[in-house]
Amino acid sequence: MPVSFYDSVNVYVERAARQLDVEEDVRILVAEPYRQVDVQVPIHADDGSVLSFRGYRVQHNGARGPFKGGLRYHPHTDLDEVRGLASLMTWKCALLDVPFGGAKGGITLDPAALSPRELESVTRSYTNAISGVIGPNLDVLAPDVNTDARVMGWVMDAYSSRAGWSPAVVTGKPLNLGGIPGRVEATGRGVVAVTAATLSALGKSLSGQRLVIQGFGNVGRHAAQIAAEQGAKIVGISDVSGGRAVPEGIDVAGLLAKVEPGTLLKEVDVGDFVTNAELLSLECEVLIPAALENAIDAGNVATVRASLIVEAANHPVSPEADAALAEGGVMVVPDILANAGGVTGSYFEWTSNLTEFRWSEEQFNQQLLEFLDRAFRTMWDRHLERGVDLRTAAYMVGFDRVAEAVRLRGLA
Ligand code: NAD
């Protein structure tokens, strides 16, 4: 049984490597991250005292391009979690065929306990601490849990104040600072596109399907909105406080109109209140975990009633739960495809910054859907050809590409 998040991700990596019969030299290179940075992040608090946090940046594998990955602020974030998330990025970027390696960053903190000025100071302090290992052609950051365009703007400014104008050091920026229209919704839009593609491959349509979504942040709320626009019924949705359930389908646009930044779903008067445990066991066709890792584990997997799970969050299904779902005939669309709309959109933003050429939102969405469709079909074909589950098929495609880059560069 895996003991750490990183080991847990490696269960899937090793499964793909065995299927591919990859040589030992390549397996050794991808078993460990290339670089792990663990820094002190000190700031002056509003009351004049000094606060000190731990910050991490892990660069897993860079054979296919500059490292790329989000920055997460969470009280439970630690080096092990960031290592696992960095590894996921390696395989995701390769599967989508975007020219990046995998990285991730995190700071162990509760953002709700800090003022906006303190949060800005933390972001600048962290960026300065890791500035030697990041850069437009070295390692490019992006938003993740509890970080957003505002935080990315601070990262860009802190880095640029040392290196000169460098918008390409970070993606998911405000539009005025080199952000790209479509990026904010891209991960949620990708989740819906991949859900629709899977249903279509199974001979079904997204329209009329009942969806349950755990998570009402950047990914969950855009996925809900876009899926509802395409005719799906969102019968349940939750945030950290619990969720709302409406068997006939939530009026998502109406719900979004009721929530201000900071509003919790337990406070909103829509349908019935459900706990997160109850939400995961609601009757539906598609369950979309879009919050945090290991939301579905050995302890609660038996309560799942969906026939399809689409992993919008990173690693929301533990390997034990994954095995139980496979045994029960539940199909799981893996995170490295399901939430890859984010990094694909980040790739467009990065190219736009490097070339100083602006994209329209129409171009962005069209290219996004093309990249996701190509990756979906490659994964699906591998799944059918090799008789393996979707996750193993996705990792096999990614692993093949990383291994080839490693060999071509003479690294193994
Ligand atoms: P976010 O901070 O915007 O939202 C997270 C949501 O999860 C919030 O609604 C929060 O209340 C909820 N949540 C937190 N803890 C919970 C719990 N214990 N139970 C139920 N809900 C809980 O984060 P996000 O950017 O939407 O990211 C969500 C997931 O998607 C993460 O796994 C992240 O790594 C992944 N992801 C995000 C992006 C992106 O572009 N933002 C891209 C790829 C993957």
Coordinates of C-alpha atoms and ligand atoms in Angstrom, one line a residue:
M1 CA 0.0 0.0 0.0
P2 CA 1.5 3.4 -0.9
V3 CA 2.6 5.5 2.0
S4 CA 3.0 8.9 0.4
F5 CA 1.4 11.0 -2.3
Y6 CA 4.5 10.7 -4.5
D7 CA 4.5 6.9 -4.1
S8 CA 0.9 6.8 -4.9
V9 CA 1.5 8.6 -8.2
N10 CA 4.4 6.3 -8.9
V11 CA 2.0 3.3 -8.7
Y12 CA 0.5 4.5 -12.0
V13 CA 3.9 5.5 -13.5
E14 CA 5.4 2.1 -12.8
R15 CA 2.3 0.3 -14.2
A16 CA 2.7 2.1 -17.5
A17 CA 6.5 1.5 -17.5
R18 CA 5.8 -2.3 -17.1
Q19 CA 3.3 -2.3 -19.9
L20 CA 5.8 -0.5 -22.1
D21 CA 8.7 -2.7 -21.0
V22 CA 10.8 0.5 -20.7
E23 CA 14.5 0.0 -20.1
E24 CA 15.8 0.3 -16.5
D25 CA 18.0 3.4 -17.3
V26 CA 14.9 5.5 -18.2
R27 CA 12.9 4.2 -15.2
I28 CA 15.7 5.3 -12.9
L29 CA 15.7 8.8 -14.3
V30 CA 11.9 9.3 -13.9
A31 CA 11.6 7.6 -10.5
E32 CA 13.0 10.7 -8.7
P33 CA 12.5 14.4 -9.3
Y34 CA 15.3 16.3 -11.0
R35 CA 15.3 19.1 -8.4
Q36 CA 13.5 19.9 -5.1
V37 CA 13.7 23.3 -3.6
D38 CA 12.6 23.8 0.0
V39 CA 12.8 27.4 1.2
Q40 CA 12.1 29.7 4.1
V41 CA 9.4 32.3 3.2
P42 CA 9.6 35.0 5.8
I43 CA 7.4 38.2 5.9
H44 CA 6.5 41.0 8.2
A45 CA 2.9 40.5 9.4
D46 CA 0.5 43.5 9.6
D47 CA 1.2 43.7 13.3
G48 CA 4.9 44.1 12.7
S49 CA 5.9 40.6 13.9
V50 CA 7.8 38.2 11.6
L51 CA 6.0 35.2 10.2
S52 CA 7.8 32.3 8.5
F53 CA 6.4 29.7 6.1
R54 CA 7.9 26.8 4.2
G55 CA 7.8 27.0 0.4
Y56 CA 8.6 24.3 -2.1
R57 CA 9.3 24.0 -5.8
V58 CA 9.8 20.6 -7.3
Q59 CA 11.0 20.0 -10.9
H60 CA 10.2 16.5 -11.8
N61 CA 11.4 15.9 -15.4
G62 CA 12.5 18.4 -18.0
A63 CA 13.4 16.2 -20.9
R64 CA 10.6 17.7 -23.1
G65 CA 10.9 21.4 -22.3
P66 CA 11.0 24.0 -19.5
F67 CA 9.4 22.9 -16.3
K68 CA 5.7 23.9 -15.9
G69 CA 3.4 23.7 -13.0
G70 CA 1.0 25.4 -10.6
L71 CA 1.6 27.1 -7.3
R72 CA -0.7 26.0 -4.4
Y73 CA -1.4 27.6 -1.0
H74 CA -2.8 25.2 1.5
P75 CA -2.3 24.4 5.2
H76 CA -1.6 20.7 4.4
T77 CA 0.7 21.2 1.5
D78 CA 4.1 19.6 2.0
L79 CA 7.1 18.5 0.0
D80 CA 5.7 15.0 -0.7
E81 CA 2.5 16.4 -2.1
V82 CA 4.3 18.9 -4.3
R83 CA 6.6 16.0 -5.6
G84 CA 3.5 14.0 -6.5
L85 CA 1.9 16.9 -8.3
A86 CA 5.1 17.7 -10.1
S87 CA 5.2 14.1 -11.4
L88 CA 1.6 14.4 -12.6
M89 CA 2.6 17.4 -14.6
T90 CA 5.4 15.5 -16.4
W91 CA 2.9 12.9 -17.7
K92 CA 0.2 15.4 -18.4
C93 CA 2.4 17.7 -20.6
A94 CA 3.7 14.7 -22.5
L95 CA 0.2 13.3 -23.1
L96 CA -1.1 16.7 -24.4
D97 CA 2.1 17.1 -26.4
V98 CA 2.8 20.5 -25.1
P99 CA 6.6 21.3 -24.9
F100 CA 7.0 21.3 -21.1
G101 CA 8.4 19.2 -18.3
G102 CA 6.6 18.7 -15.0
A103 CA 6.9 20.9 -11.9
K104 CA 4.8 22.1 -9.0
G105 CA 5.1 24.7 -6.2
G106 CA 3.4 25.1 -2.9
I107 CA 3.5 27.1 0.4
T108 CA 2.2 25.6 3.6
L109 CA -0.2 28.2 4.8
D110 CA -3.9 29.0 5.3
P111 CA -4.6 32.0 2.9
A112 CA -7.8 32.8 4.8
A113 CA -5.7 33.6 7.9
L114 CA -3.7 36.3 6.0
S115 CA -4.6 39.8 4.9
P116 CA -4.2 40.7 1.2
R117 CA -1.0 42.6 2.0
E118 CA 0.4 39.6 3.9
L119 CA -0.5 37.3 1.0
E120 CA 1.3 39.6 -1.4
S121 CA 4.4 39.7 0.8
V122 CA 4.4 35.8 1.0
T123 CA 4.1 35.6 -2.8
R124 CA 7.0 38.1 -3.3
S125 CA 9.2 36.4 -0.7
Y126 CA 8.6 33.0 -2.2
T127 CA 9.3 34.2 -5.7
N128 CA 12.5 35.9 -4.6
A129 CA 13.6 32.7 -2.8
I130 CA 13.1 30.5 -5.9
S131 CA 14.0 33.1 -8.5
G132 CA 17.3 31.3 -9.4
V133 CA 15.5 28.2 -10.7
I134 CA 12.5 29.7 -12.5
G135 CA 12.2 31.7 -15.7
P136 CA 10.5 31.7 -19.1
N137 CA 12.8 29.0 -20.5
L138 CA 13.5 27.3 -17.2
D139 CA 10.4 26.8 -15.1
V140 CA 7.0 28.5 -15.6
L141 CA 4.4 28.9 -12.7
A142 CA 0.6 28.9 -12.9
P143 CA -2.4 29.1 -10.6
D144 CA -3.6 26.1 -8.5
V145 CA -5.5 25.7 -5.3
N146 CA -6.0 29.0 -3.5
T147 CA -4.0 31.0 -6.0
D148 CA -5.3 33.1 -8.9
A149 CA -4.5 35.8 -11.5
R150 CA -3.8 38.3 -8.8
V151 CA -1.2 36.1 -7.2
M152 CA 0.3 35.4 -10.6
G153 CA 0.6 39.1 -11.2
W154 CA 2.7 39.4 -8.0
V155 CA 4.9 36.5 -9.1
M156 CA 5.5 38.2 -12.4
D157 CA 6.3 41.5 -10.9
A158 CA 8.7 40.1 -8.3
Y159 CA 10.5 38.1 -10.9
S160 CA 10.5 40.9 -13.5
S161 CA 12.0 43.4 -10.9
R162 CA 15.1 41.2 -11.0
A163 CA 15.2 39.9 -14.5
G164 CA 13.4 42.6 -16.5
W165 CA 10.0 42.3 -18.2
S166 CA 9.2 38.6 -18.0
P167 CA 5.5 37.8 -18.4
A168 CA 6.4 34.3 -19.7
V169 CA 7.7 33.3 -16.2
V170 CA 4.1 32.7 -15.2
T171 CA 0.7 31.9 -16.8
G172 CA -2.8 32.5 -15.7
K173 CA -1.9 36.2 -15.3
P174 CA -4.4 39.2 -15.4
L175 CA -5.2 40.1 -19.1
N176 CA -3.5 43.5 -18.7
L177 CA -0.2 41.8 -17.8
G178 CA 0.0 39.4 -20.7
G179 CA -2.8 37.0 -19.7
I180 CA -4.8 35.3 -22.4
P181 CA -8.6 35.4 -22.8
G182 CA -10.0 31.9 -22.1
R183 CA -7.3 30.7 -19.6
V184 CA -9.5 31.2 -16.5
E185 CA -12.2 28.9 -17.8
A186 CA -9.8 26.5 -19.6
T187 CA -9.5 23.8 -17.0
G188 CA -13.2 23.6 -16.5
R189 CA -13.9 23.8 -20.3
G190 CA -11.4 21.0 -20.8
V191 CA -13.1 18.8 -18.1
V192 CA -16.4 19.2 -19.9
A193 CA -14.9 18.5 -23.3
V194 CA -13.2 15.3 -22.1
T195 CA -16.4 14.2 -20.3
A196 CA -18.4 14.7 -23.5
A197 CA -15.7 12.9 -25.6
T198 CA -15.8 9.9 -23.2
L199 CA -19.6 9.7 -23.2
S200 CA -19.6 10.0 -27.0
A201 CA -17.1 7.1 -27.2
L202 CA -19.5 5.1 -25.1
G203 CA -22.4 6.0 -27.4
K204 CA -24.0 8.6 -25.1
S205 CA -24.4 12.3 -25.1
L206 CA -23.6 14.8 -22.4
S207 CA -26.9 16.5 -22.7
G208 CA -29.4 15.1 -20.1
Q209 CA -26.7 13.3 -18.1
R210 CA -26.7 13.9 -14.3
L211 CA -23.4 15.3 -13.0
V212 CA -22.2 15.7 -9.5
I213 CA -19.2 18.0 -9.0
Q214 CA -17.1 18.2 -5.8
G215 CA -15.4 21.6 -5.6
F216 CA -16.7 25.0 -6.4
G217 CA -13.4 26.8 -7.2
N218 CA -11.9 27.8 -10.5
V219 CA -12.2 24.3 -11.9
G220 CA -15.5 23.1 -10.4
R221 CA -17.5 26.2 -11.0
H222 CA -16.5 26.7 -14.7
A223 CA -17.0 23.0 -15.3
A224 CA -20.5 23.3 -13.8
Q225 CA -21.4 26.4 -15.8
I226 CA -20.1 25.0 -19.2
A227 CA -21.7 21.5 -18.7
A228 CA -25.0 23.1 -17.8
E229 CA -24.8 25.3 -20.9
Q230 CA -24.4 22.1 -22.9
G231 CA -27.5 20.5 -21.4
A232 CA -26.1 18.4 -18.6
K233 CA -28.0 18.4 -15.3
I234 CA -25.8 19.4 -12.3
V235 CA -27.6 17.5 -9.5
G236 CA -25.0 18.3 -6.8
I237 CA -22.1 20.6 -6.2
S238 CA -20.0 21.3 -3.1
D239 CA -17.2 23.3 -1.6
V240 CA -15.2 22.8 1.6
S241 CA -18.4 23.7 3.7
G242 CA -20.6 21.1 2.1
G243 CA -22.9 21.2 -1.0
R244 CA -26.3 21.7 -2.5
A245 CA -28.3 19.0 -4.2
V246 CA -31.2 19.4 -6.6
P247 CA -32.4 16.1 -8.3
E248 CA -33.9 18.0 -11.3
G249 CA -30.6 19.9 -11.8
I250 CA -29.3 23.1 -10.3
D251 CA -29.8 26.5 -12.0
V252 CA -26.0 27.0 -12.2
A253 CA -26.2 30.6 -13.6
G254 CA -28.7 31.5 -10.9
L255 CA -26.4 29.9 -8.2
L256 CA -23.4 31.8 -9.5
A257 CA -25.3 35.0 -9.4
K258 CA -26.0 34.4 -5.7
V259 CA -22.4 33.8 -4.6
E260 CA -19.9 36.6 -3.9
P261 CA -16.2 35.9 -3.4
G262 CA -15.9 34.1 -0.1
T263 CA -19.6 32.9 0.1
L264 CA -19.8 29.3 1.2
L265 CA -22.3 26.9 -0.4
K266 CA -23.7 26.0 3.1
E267 CA -24.9 29.6 3.3
V268 CA -26.7 29.6 -0.1
D269 CA -30.4 28.9 -0.3
V270 CA -30.5 26.5 -3.2
G271 CA -31.9 22.9 -3.1
D272 CA -31.0 20.7 -0.1
F273 CA -27.8 20.9 1.9
V274 CA -25.5 17.8 1.7
T275 CA -22.2 17.0 3.4
N276 CA -19.3 16.2 1.1
A277 CA -19.6 12.5 2.1
E278 CA -23.3 12.6 1.0
L279 CA -22.5 14.5 -2.2
L280 CA -20.0 11.8 -3.3
S281 CA -22.8 9.2 -2.9
L282 CA -25.5 11.0 -4.8
E283 CA -27.2 9.2 -7.6
C284 CA -25.8 10.4 -11.0
E285 CA -24.2 9.2 -14.2
V286 CA -20.9 11.2 -13.9
L287 CA -19.0 12.2 -10.7
I288 CA -16.5 14.9 -11.1
P289 CA -14.2 15.4 -8.1
A290 CA -12.7 18.9 -8.6
A291 CA -11.4 19.7 -5.1
L292 CA -8.4 18.0 -3.6
E293 CA -6.4 14.7 -3.8
N294 CA -7.7 11.4 -2.4
A295 CA -11.3 12.6 -2.1
I296 CA -12.3 9.0 -3.1
D297 CA -10.4 6.5 -1.1
A298 CA -10.7 2.9 0.2
G299 CA -13.0 4.3 3.0
N300 CA -15.7 5.8 0.9
V301 CA -15.3 4.2 -2.6
A302 CA -18.2 1.8 -1.9
T303 CA -20.6 4.7 -1.6
V304 CA -20.0 6.0 -5.2
R305 CA -23.1 5.5 -7.4
A306 CA -21.8 7.0 -10.6
S307 CA -20.8 4.9 -13.6
L308 CA -18.2 7.4 -14.8
I309 CA -15.7 9.4 -12.8
V310 CA -13.8 12.3 -14.4
E311 CA -10.9 13.4 -12.4
A312 CA -11.0 17.2 -12.6
A313 CA -8.8 17.5 -9.5
N314 CA -5.3 16.1 -9.4
H315 CA -5.2 12.6 -8.0
P316 CA -8.7 12.7 -6.4
V317 CA -9.0 8.8 -6.5
S318 CA -6.5 6.8 -4.4
P319 CA -4.9 3.7 -6.1
E320 CA -6.9 1.5 -3.7
A321 CA -10.2 3.2 -4.7
D322 CA -9.1 3.1 -8.4
A323 CA -8.8 -0.7 -8.2
A324 CA -12.2 -1.1 -6.4
L325 CA -13.8 1.1 -9.1
A326 CA -12.3 -0.9 -11.9
E327 CA -13.6 -4.1 -10.2
G328 CA -17.1 -2.6 -10.0
G329 CA -17.1 -1.6 -13.7
V330 CA -16.8 2.2 -13.0
M331 CA -14.8 4.0 -15.7
V332 CA -12.3 6.6 -14.5
V333 CA -11.0 9.3 -16.8
P334 CA -7.6 10.2 -15.4
D335 CA -6.5 13.6 -14.1
I336 CA -3.6 13.9 -16.6
L337 CA -6.2 14.2 -19.4
A338 CA -9.3 15.5 -17.6
N339 CA -7.8 18.7 -16.1
A340 CA -5.2 19.2 -18.9
G341 CA -7.1 22.1 -20.3
G342 CA -5.3 24.3 -17.8
V343 CA -1.8 23.5 -18.9
T344 CA -2.8 23.6 -22.5
G345 CA -4.2 27.1 -22.1
S346 CA -1.1 28.0 -20.2
Y347 CA 1.0 26.8 -23.2
F348 CA -1.0 29.2 -25.5
E349 CA -0.4 32.1 -23.0
W350 CA 3.3 31.3 -22.8
T351 CA 3.7 31.2 -26.6
S352 CA 1.7 34.5 -26.8
N353 CA 4.0 36.1 -24.3
L354 CA 7.2 34.9 -26.1
T355 CA 6.0 36.1 -29.5
E356 CA 4.2 39.2 -28.2
F357 CA 1.2 38.1 -30.3
R358 CA -2.3 38.4 -29.0
W359 CA -4.8 35.5 -29.4
S360 CA -8.6 35.9 -29.5
E361 CA -10.8 33.9 -27.2
E362 CA -12.2 32.1 -30.2
Q363 CA -8.8 31.0 -31.4
F364 CA -7.9 29.9 -27.8
N365 CA -11.1 27.8 -27.3
Q366 CA -10.8 26.2 -30.8
Q367 CA -7.1 25.2 -30.2
L368 CA -7.9 24.0 -26.7
L369 CA -10.6 21.7 -28.0
E370 CA -8.3 20.4 -30.8
F371 CA -5.4 19.6 -28.4
L372 CA -7.8 17.8 -25.9
D373 CA -9.5 15.9 -28.7
R374 CA -6.2 14.7 -30.1
A375 CA -5.0 13.6 -26.7
F376 CA -8.3 11.9 -25.9
R377 CA -8.3 9.9 -29.1
T378 CA -4.6 8.9 -28.6
M379 CA -5.5 7.6 -25.1
W380 CA -8.7 5.9 -26.2
D381 CA -7.0 4.1 -29.1
R382 CA -4.3 2.9 -26.7
H383 CA -6.9 1.7 -24.3
L384 CA -8.6 -0.3 -27.0
E385 CA -5.4 -1.6 -28.6
R386 CA -3.8 -2.8 -25.4
G387 CA -6.9 -3.6 -23.3
V388 CA -5.7 -1.4 -20.5
D389 CA -7.8 1.1 -18.4
L390 CA -7.8 4.7 -19.4
R391 CA -5.3 5.8 -16.8
T392 CA -2.7 3.2 -17.8
A393 CA -3.3 4.1 -21.5
A394 CA -2.8 7.8 -20.7
Y395 CA 0.4 7.2 -18.8
M396 CA 1.7 4.9 -21.5
V397 CA 1.3 7.7 -24.1
G398 CA 3.0 10.2 -21.8
F399 CA 5.8 7.8 -20.8
D400 CA 6.6 6.9 -24.4
R401 CA 7.1 10.6 -25.2
V402 CA 9.2 11.4 -22.2
A403 CA 11.3 8.2 -22.6
E404 CA 11.9 9.1 -26.3
A405 CA 13.0 12.6 -25.4
V406 CA 15.3 11.2 -22.7
R407 CA 16.9 8.8 -25.2
L408 CA 17.2 11.4 -28.0
R409 CA 19.0 13.8 -25.6
G410 CA 21.4 11.1 -24.7
L411 CA 20.4 11.2 -21.0
A412 CA 19.9 7.5 -20.8
Ligands
NAD1 P1 -9.7 26.4 -6.0 O1 -8.8 26.8 -4.8 O2 -10.1 27.5 -6.9 O3 -11.0 25.6 -5.5 C1 -10.9 24.5 -4.7 C2 -12.3 24.1 -4.3 O4 -12.3 22.9 -3.5 C3 -13.0 25.2 -3.4 O5 -14.4 25.3 -3.8 C4 -12.9 24.6 -2.0 O6 -13.9 25.0 -1.1 C5 -13.1 23.1 -2.3 N1 -12.5 22.2 -1.3 C6 -11.4 22.4 -0.6 N2 -11.3 21.4 0.3 C7 -12.3 20.6 0.2 C8 -12.8 19.4 0.8 N3 -12.1 18.9 1.8 N4 -14.0 18.9 0.4 C9 -14.7 19.5 -0.6 N5 -14.3 20.6 -1.2 C10 -13.2 21.1 -0.9 O7 -8.8 25.3 -6.7 P2 -8.9 24.9 -8.3 O8 -7.9 25.7 -9.0 O9 -10.3 24.8 -8.7 O10 -8.3 23.4 -8.2 C11 -9.0 22.3 -7.9 C12 -8.3 21.0 -8.3 O11 -8.0 21.1 -9.7 C13 -6.9 20.8 -7.6 O12 -6.7 19.4 -7.5 C14 -6.0 21.4 -8.6 O13 -4.6 20.9 -8.5 C15 -6.6 20.9 -9.9 N6 -6.2 21.7 -11.1 C16 -6.4 23.1 -11.2 C17 -6.1 23.7 -12.3 C18 -6.4 25.2 -12.5 O14 -6.2 25.7 -13.7 N7 -6.8 26.0 -11.5 C19 -5.5 23.0 -13.4 C20 -5.3 21.7 -13.3 C21 -5.7 21.0 -12.2

